[in-house]
Structure formats: structure tokens, C-alpha cells
Short mmCIF file of N, CA and C in Angstrom, two decimals:
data_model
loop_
_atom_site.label_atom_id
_atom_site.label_comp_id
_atom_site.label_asym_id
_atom_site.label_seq_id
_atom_site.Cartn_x
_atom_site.Cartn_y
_atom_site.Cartn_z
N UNK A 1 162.13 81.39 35.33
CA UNK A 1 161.82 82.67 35.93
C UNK A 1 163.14 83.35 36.33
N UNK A 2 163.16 84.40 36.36
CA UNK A 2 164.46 85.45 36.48
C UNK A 2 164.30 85.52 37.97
N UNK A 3 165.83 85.44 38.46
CA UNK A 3 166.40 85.89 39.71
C UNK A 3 166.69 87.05 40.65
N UNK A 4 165.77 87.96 40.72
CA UNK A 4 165.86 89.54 40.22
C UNK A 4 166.83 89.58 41.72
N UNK A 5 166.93 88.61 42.91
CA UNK A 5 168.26 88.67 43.83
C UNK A 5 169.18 88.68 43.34
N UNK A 6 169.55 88.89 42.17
CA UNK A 6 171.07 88.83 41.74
C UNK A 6 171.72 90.26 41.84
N UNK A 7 170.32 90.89 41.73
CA UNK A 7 171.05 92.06 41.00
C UNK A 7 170.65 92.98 42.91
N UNK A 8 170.36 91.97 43.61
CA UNK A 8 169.93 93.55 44.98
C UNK A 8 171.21 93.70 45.67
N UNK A 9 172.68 93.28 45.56
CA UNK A 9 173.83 94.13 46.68
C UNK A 9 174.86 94.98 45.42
N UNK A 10 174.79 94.67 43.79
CA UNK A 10 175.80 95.48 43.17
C UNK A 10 174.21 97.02 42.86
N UNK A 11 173.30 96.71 42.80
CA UNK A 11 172.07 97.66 41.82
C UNK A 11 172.97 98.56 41.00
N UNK A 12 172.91 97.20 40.11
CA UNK A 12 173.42 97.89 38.54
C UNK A 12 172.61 98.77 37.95
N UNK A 13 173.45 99.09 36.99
CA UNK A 13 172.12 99.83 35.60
C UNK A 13 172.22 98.52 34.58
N UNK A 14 170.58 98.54 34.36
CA UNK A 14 170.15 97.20 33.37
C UNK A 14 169.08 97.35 32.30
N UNK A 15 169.29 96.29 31.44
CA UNK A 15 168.37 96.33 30.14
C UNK A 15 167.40 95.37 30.45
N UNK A 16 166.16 96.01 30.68
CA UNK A 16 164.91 94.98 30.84
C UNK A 16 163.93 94.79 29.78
N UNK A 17 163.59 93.65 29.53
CA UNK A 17 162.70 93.77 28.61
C UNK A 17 161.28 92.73 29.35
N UNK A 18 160.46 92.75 29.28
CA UNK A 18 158.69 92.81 29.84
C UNK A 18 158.08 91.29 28.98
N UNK A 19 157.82 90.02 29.47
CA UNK A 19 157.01 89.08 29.00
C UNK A 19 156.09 90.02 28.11
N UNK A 20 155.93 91.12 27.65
CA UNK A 20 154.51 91.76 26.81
C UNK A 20 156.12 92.16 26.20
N UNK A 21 157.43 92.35 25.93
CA UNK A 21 157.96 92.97 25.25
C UNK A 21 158.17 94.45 25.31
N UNK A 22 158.28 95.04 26.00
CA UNK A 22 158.10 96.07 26.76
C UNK A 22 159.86 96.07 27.11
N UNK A 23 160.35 97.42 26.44
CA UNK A 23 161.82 97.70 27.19
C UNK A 23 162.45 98.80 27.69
N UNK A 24 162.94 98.64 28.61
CA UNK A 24 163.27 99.61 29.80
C UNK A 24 164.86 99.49 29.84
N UNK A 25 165.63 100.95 30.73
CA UNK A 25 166.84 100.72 30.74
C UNK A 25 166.80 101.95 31.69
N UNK A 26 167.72 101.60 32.76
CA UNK A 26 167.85 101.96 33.98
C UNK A 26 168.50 101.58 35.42
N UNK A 27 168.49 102.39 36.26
CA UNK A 27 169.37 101.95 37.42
C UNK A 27 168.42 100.81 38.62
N UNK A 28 168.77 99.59 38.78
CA UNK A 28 168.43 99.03 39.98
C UNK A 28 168.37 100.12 41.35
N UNK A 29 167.02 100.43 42.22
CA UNK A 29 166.81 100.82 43.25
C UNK A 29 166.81 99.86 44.17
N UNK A 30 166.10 99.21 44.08
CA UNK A 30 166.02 98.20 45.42
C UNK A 30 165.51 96.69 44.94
N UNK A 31 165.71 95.60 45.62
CA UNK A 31 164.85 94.75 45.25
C UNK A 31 164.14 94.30 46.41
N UNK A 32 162.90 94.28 46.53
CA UNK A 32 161.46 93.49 47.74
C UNK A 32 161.83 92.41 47.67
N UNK A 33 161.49 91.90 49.04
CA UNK A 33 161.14 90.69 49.20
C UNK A 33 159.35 91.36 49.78
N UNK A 34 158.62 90.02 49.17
CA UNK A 34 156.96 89.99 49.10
C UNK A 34 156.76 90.62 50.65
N UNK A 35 157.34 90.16 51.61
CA UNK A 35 156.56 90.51 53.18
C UNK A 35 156.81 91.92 53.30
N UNK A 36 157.77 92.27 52.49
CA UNK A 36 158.22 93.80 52.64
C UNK A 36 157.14 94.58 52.29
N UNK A 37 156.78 94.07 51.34
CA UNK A 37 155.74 95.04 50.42
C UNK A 37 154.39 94.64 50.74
N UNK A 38 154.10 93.63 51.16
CA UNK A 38 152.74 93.22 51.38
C UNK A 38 152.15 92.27 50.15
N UNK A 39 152.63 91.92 49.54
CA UNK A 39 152.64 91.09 48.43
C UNK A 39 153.01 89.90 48.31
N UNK A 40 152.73 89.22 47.32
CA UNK A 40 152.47 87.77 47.32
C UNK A 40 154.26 87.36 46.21
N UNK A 41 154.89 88.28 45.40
CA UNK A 41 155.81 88.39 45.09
C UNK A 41 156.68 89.31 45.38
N UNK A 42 157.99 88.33 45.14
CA UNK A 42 159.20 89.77 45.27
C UNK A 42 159.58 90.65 44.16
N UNK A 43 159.84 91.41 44.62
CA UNK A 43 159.89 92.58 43.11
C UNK A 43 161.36 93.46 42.77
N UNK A 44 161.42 93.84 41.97
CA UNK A 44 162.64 94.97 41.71
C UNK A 44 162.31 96.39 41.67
N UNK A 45 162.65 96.97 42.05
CA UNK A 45 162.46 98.35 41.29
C UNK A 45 163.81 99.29 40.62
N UNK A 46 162.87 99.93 39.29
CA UNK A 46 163.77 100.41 38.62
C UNK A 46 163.96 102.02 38.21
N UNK A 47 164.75 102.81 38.24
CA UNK A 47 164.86 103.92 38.12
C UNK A 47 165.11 104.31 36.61
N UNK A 48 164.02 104.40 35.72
CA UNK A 48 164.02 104.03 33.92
C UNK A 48 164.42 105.41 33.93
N UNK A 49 165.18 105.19 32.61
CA UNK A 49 166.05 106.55 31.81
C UNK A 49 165.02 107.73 31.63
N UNK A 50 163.42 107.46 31.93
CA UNK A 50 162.39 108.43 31.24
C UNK A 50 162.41 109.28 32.83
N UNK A 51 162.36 108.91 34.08
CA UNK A 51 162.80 109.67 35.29
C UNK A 51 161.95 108.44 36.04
N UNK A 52 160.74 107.98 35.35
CA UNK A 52 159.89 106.96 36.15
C UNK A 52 160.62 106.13 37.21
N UNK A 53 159.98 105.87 38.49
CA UNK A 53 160.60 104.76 38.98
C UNK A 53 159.43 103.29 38.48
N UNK A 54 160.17 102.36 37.87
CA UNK A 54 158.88 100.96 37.74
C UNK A 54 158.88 99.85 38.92
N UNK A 55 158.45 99.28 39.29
CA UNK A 55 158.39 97.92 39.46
C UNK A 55 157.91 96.97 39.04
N UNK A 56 158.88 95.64 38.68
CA UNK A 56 158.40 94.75 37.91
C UNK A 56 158.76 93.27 38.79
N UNK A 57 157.67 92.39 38.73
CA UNK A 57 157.53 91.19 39.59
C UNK A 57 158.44 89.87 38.33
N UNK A 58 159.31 89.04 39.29
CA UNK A 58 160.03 87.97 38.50
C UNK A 58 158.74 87.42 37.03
N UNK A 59 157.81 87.57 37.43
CA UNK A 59 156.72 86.94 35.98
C UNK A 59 156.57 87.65 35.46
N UNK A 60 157.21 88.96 35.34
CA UNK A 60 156.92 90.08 34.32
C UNK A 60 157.95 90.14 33.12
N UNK A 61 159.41 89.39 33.87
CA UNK A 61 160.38 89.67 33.25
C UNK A 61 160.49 88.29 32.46
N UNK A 62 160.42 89.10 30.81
CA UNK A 62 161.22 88.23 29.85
C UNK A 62 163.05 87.93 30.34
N UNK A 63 163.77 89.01 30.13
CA UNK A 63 164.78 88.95 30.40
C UNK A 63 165.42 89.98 31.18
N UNK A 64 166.60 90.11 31.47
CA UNK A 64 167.40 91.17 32.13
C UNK A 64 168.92 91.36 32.35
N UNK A 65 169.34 92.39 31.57
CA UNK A 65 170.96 92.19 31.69
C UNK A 65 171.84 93.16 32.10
N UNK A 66 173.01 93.26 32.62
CA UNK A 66 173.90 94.04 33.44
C UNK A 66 174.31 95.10 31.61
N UNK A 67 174.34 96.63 32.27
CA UNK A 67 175.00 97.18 31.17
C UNK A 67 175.64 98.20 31.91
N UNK A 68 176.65 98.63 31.17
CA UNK A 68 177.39 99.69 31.65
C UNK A 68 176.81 101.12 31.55
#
């Protein structure tokens, strides 16, 4: 499972791609922890190149990588 704390004190811009294959590319906003949100996982959220903001839970993510 992906570490999505890696990325919550630089919130890079990153290439995500979705366990369904699903790919996104965009700026790190924030990352949850579960009590924050009321949820049973912690999450990321992402500010995708389309203007959307997403959030995606560590079991969503196939992968995820730092890009310039």
C-alpha cells in the first residue's frame, strides 16, 4: 500500500495512477489523517490539471510519483 505521508510537508506536483488504472496529474493539497475527515482512512487530496480537486484513499492508489 502507498504512503501518501510522504508526500504531506513538500505537496509536490504528482503522477497518479488509480488500482482501476485511472491517471491523474497534479498538485498535492493536503493529506487527511481518517479522524480529520471522519473516516475510516487517510487520504490525499489532489488539485488535477482538469481544475478538479480529487481525493484518493492509500487502496485506491496503484502508484504515485514526484514530477516536476
Amino acid at each position: 500500500m502507498i504512503n501518501i505521508w510522504e508526500y504531506a510537508n513538500s505537496l509536490p506536483r504528482v503522477r497518479l495512477q488509480t488500482t482501476t488504472n485511472e491517471k491523474y496529474e497534479g498538485q498535492v493539497i493536503a493529506v487527511w489523517d481518517a479522524e480529520e475527515i471522519a473516516g475510516t482512512q487517510d487520504c490525499i487530496d489532489i488539485g488535477v490539471d482538469s481544475g478538479a480537486i480529487k481525493a484518493f484513499y492509500p487502496d485506491e492508489i496503484k502508484s504515485i510519483e514526484v514530477i516536476d
